PDB file of C-alpha atoms in Angstrom:
ATOM      1  CA  MET A   1       3.206  17.163 -83.488  1.00  0.00           C
ATOM      2  CA  ASP A   2       0.619  15.251 -85.497  1.00  0.00           C
ATOM      3  CA  ALA A   3       1.791  16.914 -88.731  1.00  0.00           C
ATOM      4  CA  GLU A   4       5.415  15.951 -87.996  1.00  0.00           C
ATOM      5  CA  LEU A   5       4.502  12.355 -87.099  1.00  0.00           C
ATOM      6  CA  ASN A   6       2.364  12.072 -90.252  1.00  0.00           C
ATOM      7  CA  ALA A   7       5.237  13.354 -92.428  1.00  0.00           C
ATOM      8  CA  LEU A   8       7.660  10.895 -90.824  1.00  0.00           C
ATOM      9  CA  ALA A   9       5.219   8.031 -91.376  1.00  0.00           C
ATOM     10  CA  LYS A  10       4.507   9.071 -94.979  1.00  0.00           C
ATOM     11  CA  ASN A  11       8.246   9.025 -95.761  1.00  0.00           C
ATOM     12  CA  ASP A  12       8.745   5.587 -94.168  1.00  0.00           C
ATOM     13  CA  THR A  13      11.286   7.093 -91.797  1.00  0.00           C
ATOM     14  CA  TRP A  14      11.250   4.144 -89.439  1.00  0.00           C
ATOM     15  CA  THR A  15       9.930   0.696 -88.764  1.00  0.00           C
ATOM     16  CA  ILE A  16       8.751  -0.079 -85.252  1.00  0.00           C
ATOM     17  CA  VAL A  17      10.364  -3.296 -84.026  1.00  0.00           C
ATOM     18  CA  ASP A  18      11.142  -5.025 -80.749  1.00  0.00           C
ATOM     19  CA  LEU A  19      14.515  -3.890 -79.411  1.00  0.00           C
ATOM     20  CA  PRO A  20      17.168  -6.620 -79.630  1.00  0.00           C
ATOM     21  CA  PRO A  21      18.622  -7.420 -76.199  1.00  0.00           C
ATOM     22  CA  ASP A  22      22.158  -6.353 -77.168  1.00  0.00           C
ATOM     23  CA  LYS A  23      21.149  -2.910 -78.496  1.00  0.00           C
ATOM     24  CA  THR A  24      20.660   0.418 -76.739  1.00  0.00           C
ATOM     25  CA  PRO A  25      18.225   2.863 -78.301  1.00  0.00           C
ATOM     26  CA  ILE A  26      18.975   6.552 -78.628  1.00  0.00           C
ATOM     27  CA  GLY A  27      16.419   8.915 -77.211  1.00  0.00           C
ATOM     28  CA  CYS A  28      14.470  11.611 -78.966  1.00  0.00           C
ATOM     29  CA  LYS A  29      12.682  14.785 -77.984  1.00  0.00           C
ATOM     30  CA  TRP A  30      10.323  17.367 -79.375  1.00  0.00           C
ATOM     31  CA  VAL A  31      11.587  20.853 -80.215  1.00  0.00           C
ATOM     32  CA  TYR A  32       8.915  23.535 -80.421  1.00  0.00           C
ATOM     33  CA  LYS A  33       9.059  26.874 -82.177  1.00  0.00           C
ATOM     34  CA  ILE A  34       6.594  29.667 -82.839  1.00  0.00           C
ATOM     35  CA  LYS A  35       6.716  31.085 -86.368  1.00  0.00           C
ATOM     36  CA  TYR A  36       5.761  34.759 -86.662  1.00  0.00           C
ATOM     37  CA  ARG A  37       4.497  36.865 -89.554  1.00  0.00           C
ATOM     38  CA  SER A  38       6.394  40.029 -90.483  1.00  0.00           C
ATOM     39  CA  ASN A  39       3.891  42.099 -88.476  1.00  0.00           C
ATOM     40  CA  GLY A  40       4.575  40.088 -85.304  1.00  0.00           C
ATOM     41  CA  GLU A  41       1.416  37.981 -85.318  1.00  0.00           C
ATOM     42  CA  ILE A  42       1.742  34.268 -84.692  1.00  0.00           C
ATOM     43  CA  GLU A  43       1.598  32.390 -87.992  1.00  0.00           C
ATOM     44  CA  ARG A  44       1.833  28.843 -86.643  1.00  0.00           C
ATOM     45  CA  HIS A  45       3.350  26.567 -84.063  1.00  0.00           C
ATOM     46  CA  LYS A  46       5.961  24.075 -85.263  1.00  0.00           C
ATOM     47  CA  ALA A  47       7.100  20.845 -83.673  1.00  0.00           C
ATOM     48  CA  ARG A  48      10.162  18.889 -84.788  1.00  0.00           C
ATOM     49  CA  LEU A  49      11.224  15.470 -83.578  1.00  0.00           C
ATOM     50  CA  VAL A  50      14.981  15.269 -83.072  1.00  0.00           C
ATOM     51  CA  ALA A  51      17.160  12.345 -82.081  1.00  0.00           C
ATOM     52  CA  LYS A  52      19.381  12.797 -79.062  1.00  0.00           C
ATOM     53  CA  GLY A  53      22.466  12.020 -81.110  1.00  0.00           C
ATOM     54  CA  PHE A  54      24.786  13.414 -78.468  1.00  0.00           C
ATOM     55  CA  THR A  55      24.620  10.019 -76.757  1.00  0.00           C
ATOM     56  CA  GLN A  56      26.419   8.404 -79.702  1.00  0.00           C
ATOM     57  CA  GLN A  57      30.206   8.182 -79.948  1.00  0.00           C
ATOM     58  CA  GLU A  58      31.974   8.929 -83.224  1.00  0.00           C
ATOM     59  CA  GLY A  59      34.028   5.984 -84.459  1.00  0.00           C
ATOM     60  CA  ILE A  60      31.971   3.535 -82.404  1.00  0.00           C
ATOM     61  CA  VAL A  61      28.342   4.179 -83.298  1.00  0.00           C
ATOM     62  CA  PHE A  62      28.844   6.282 -86.427  1.00  0.00           C
ATOM     63  CA  PHE A  63      31.699   7.281 -88.691  1.00  0.00           C
ATOM     64  CA  ASP A  64      30.389  10.125 -90.822  1.00  0.00           C
ATOM     65  CA  THR A  65      28.029  13.068 -90.520  1.00  0.00           C
ATOM     66  CA  PHE A  66      26.699  15.340 -93.215  1.00  0.00           C
ATOM     67  CA  SER A  67      24.444  18.353 -93.054  1.00  0.00           C
ATOM     68  CA  PRO A  68      23.700  20.327 -96.216  1.00  0.00           C
ATOM     69  CA  VAL A  69      23.931  24.033 -95.527  1.00  0.00           C
ATOM     70  CA  VAL A  70      24.263  27.143 -97.621  1.00  0.00           C
ATOM     71  CA  LYS A  71      26.782  29.890 -96.974  1.00  0.00           C
ATOM     72  CA  LEU A  72      25.517  33.443 -96.565  1.00  0.00           C
ATOM     73  CA  THR A  73      27.981  34.491 -99.280  1.00  0.00           C
ATOM     74  CA  SER A  74      26.251  32.172-101.758  1.00  0.00           C
ATOM     75  CA  ILE A  75      22.874  33.724-100.980  1.00  0.00           C
ATOM     76  CA  ARG A  76      24.290  37.237-101.427  1.00  0.00           C
ATOM     77  CA  VAL A  77      25.784  36.312-104.807  1.00  0.00           C
ATOM     78  CA  LEU A  78      22.507  34.794-105.950  1.00  0.00           C
ATOM     79  CA  LEU A  79      20.548  37.878-104.842  1.00  0.00           C
ATOM     80  CA  SER A  80      23.052  40.179-106.557  1.00  0.00           C
ATOM     81  CA  ILE A  81      22.781  38.284-109.844  1.00  0.00           C
ATOM     82  CA  ALA A  82      18.979  38.242-109.607  1.00  0.00           C
ATOM     83  CA  ALA A  83      18.886  41.994-108.980  1.00  0.00           C
ATOM     84  CA  ALA A  84      21.312  42.713-111.846  1.00  0.00           C
ATOM     85  CA  LYS A  85      19.349  40.573-114.290  1.00  0.00           C
ATOM     86  CA  GLY A  86      15.916  41.729-113.102  1.00  0.00           C
ATOM     87  CA  TRP A  87      14.838  38.232-112.107  1.00  0.00           C
ATOM     88  CA  ILE A  88      11.739  37.647-110.016  1.00  0.00           C
ATOM     89  CA  LEU A  89      12.475  35.999-106.673  1.00  0.00           C
ATOM     90  CA  GLU A  90      10.007  33.909-104.729  1.00  0.00           C
ATOM     91  CA  GLN A  91      10.241  32.387-101.281  1.00  0.00           C
ATOM     92  CA  LEU A  92       9.390  28.779-100.508  1.00  0.00           C
ATOM     93  CA  ASP A  93       8.804  27.403 -97.042  1.00  0.00           C
ATOM     94  CA  VAL A  94       9.413  23.674 -96.865  1.00  0.00           C
ATOM     95  CA  ASP A  95       7.459  21.981 -94.089  1.00  0.00           C
ATOM     96  CA  ASN A  96       9.546  18.816 -94.003  1.00  0.00           C
ATOM     97  CA  ALA A  97      12.867  18.018 -95.599  1.00  0.00           C
ATOM     98  CA  PHE A  98      14.301  14.512 -95.662  1.00  0.00           C
ATOM     99  CA  LEU A  99      17.725  13.344 -96.731  1.00  0.00           C
ATOM    100  CA  HIS A 100      17.372  10.052 -98.541  1.00  0.00           C
ATOM    101  CA  ASP A 101      20.296   7.748 -98.053  1.00  0.00           C
ATOM    102  CA  ASP A 102      20.814   4.146 -97.084  1.00  0.00           C
ATOM    103  CA  LEU A 103      22.314   3.547 -93.665  1.00  0.00           C
ATOM    104  CA  SER A 104      24.808   0.729 -93.314  1.00  0.00           C
ATOM    105  CA  GLU A 105      24.380   0.747 -89.520  1.00  0.00           C
ATOM    106  CA  GLU A 106      21.383  -0.363 -87.520  1.00  0.00           C
ATOM    107  CA  VAL A 107      19.997   2.555 -85.523  1.00  0.00           C
ATOM    108  CA  TYR A 108      17.435   2.038 -82.796  1.00  0.00           C
ATOM    109  CA  MET A 109      15.521   4.979 -81.368  1.00  0.00           C
ATOM    110  CA  LYS A 110      13.046   5.096 -78.523  1.00  0.00           C
ATOM    111  CA  ILE A 111       9.405   5.531 -79.513  1.00  0.00           C
ATOM    112  CA  PRO A 112       8.730   9.284 -79.789  1.00  0.00           C
ATOM    113  CA  PRO A 113       6.572  10.842 -77.076  1.00  0.00           C
ATOM    114  CA  GLY A 114       3.044  11.144 -78.423  1.00  0.00           C
ATOM    115  CA  LEU A 115       3.306   8.258 -80.894  1.00  0.00           C
ATOM    116  CA  HIS A 116       0.685   5.714 -79.953  1.00  0.00           C
ATOM    117  CA  THR A 117       1.624   2.152 -80.821  1.00  0.00           C
ATOM    118  CA  SER A 118       1.145  -1.364 -79.479  1.00  0.00           C
ATOM    119  CA  LYS A 119       4.950  -1.744 -79.120  1.00  0.00           C
ATOM    120  CA  THR A 120       6.368  -0.727 -75.736  1.00  0.00           C
ATOM    121  CA  ASN A 121      10.122  -0.394 -76.534  1.00  0.00           C
TER     122      ASN A 121
END
């Protein structure tokens, strides 16, 4: 959890402010996962902070969503080309990925569990 909170802080993900009286914050929760090595041994424990976005209503709170994903077909094509051309493939594990975009809406989220701050909202 500390690693996730440090990454969020390093990327200036949020600013802690007092909640305006006319705003309702969305909640958040921790999602935990155990990552295993190919031999079944535990490699590491991961924690991700996720917003409880299901409390928001499309067209009222937000108007657009976007999630970059790759299709399995694209991966197969890439692997086929690499095999045909004799390319060397390497794997990269990204600890944290952030989409950088400017929000036109104000979004207020409750303070994540485990984040120690002088603010109480």
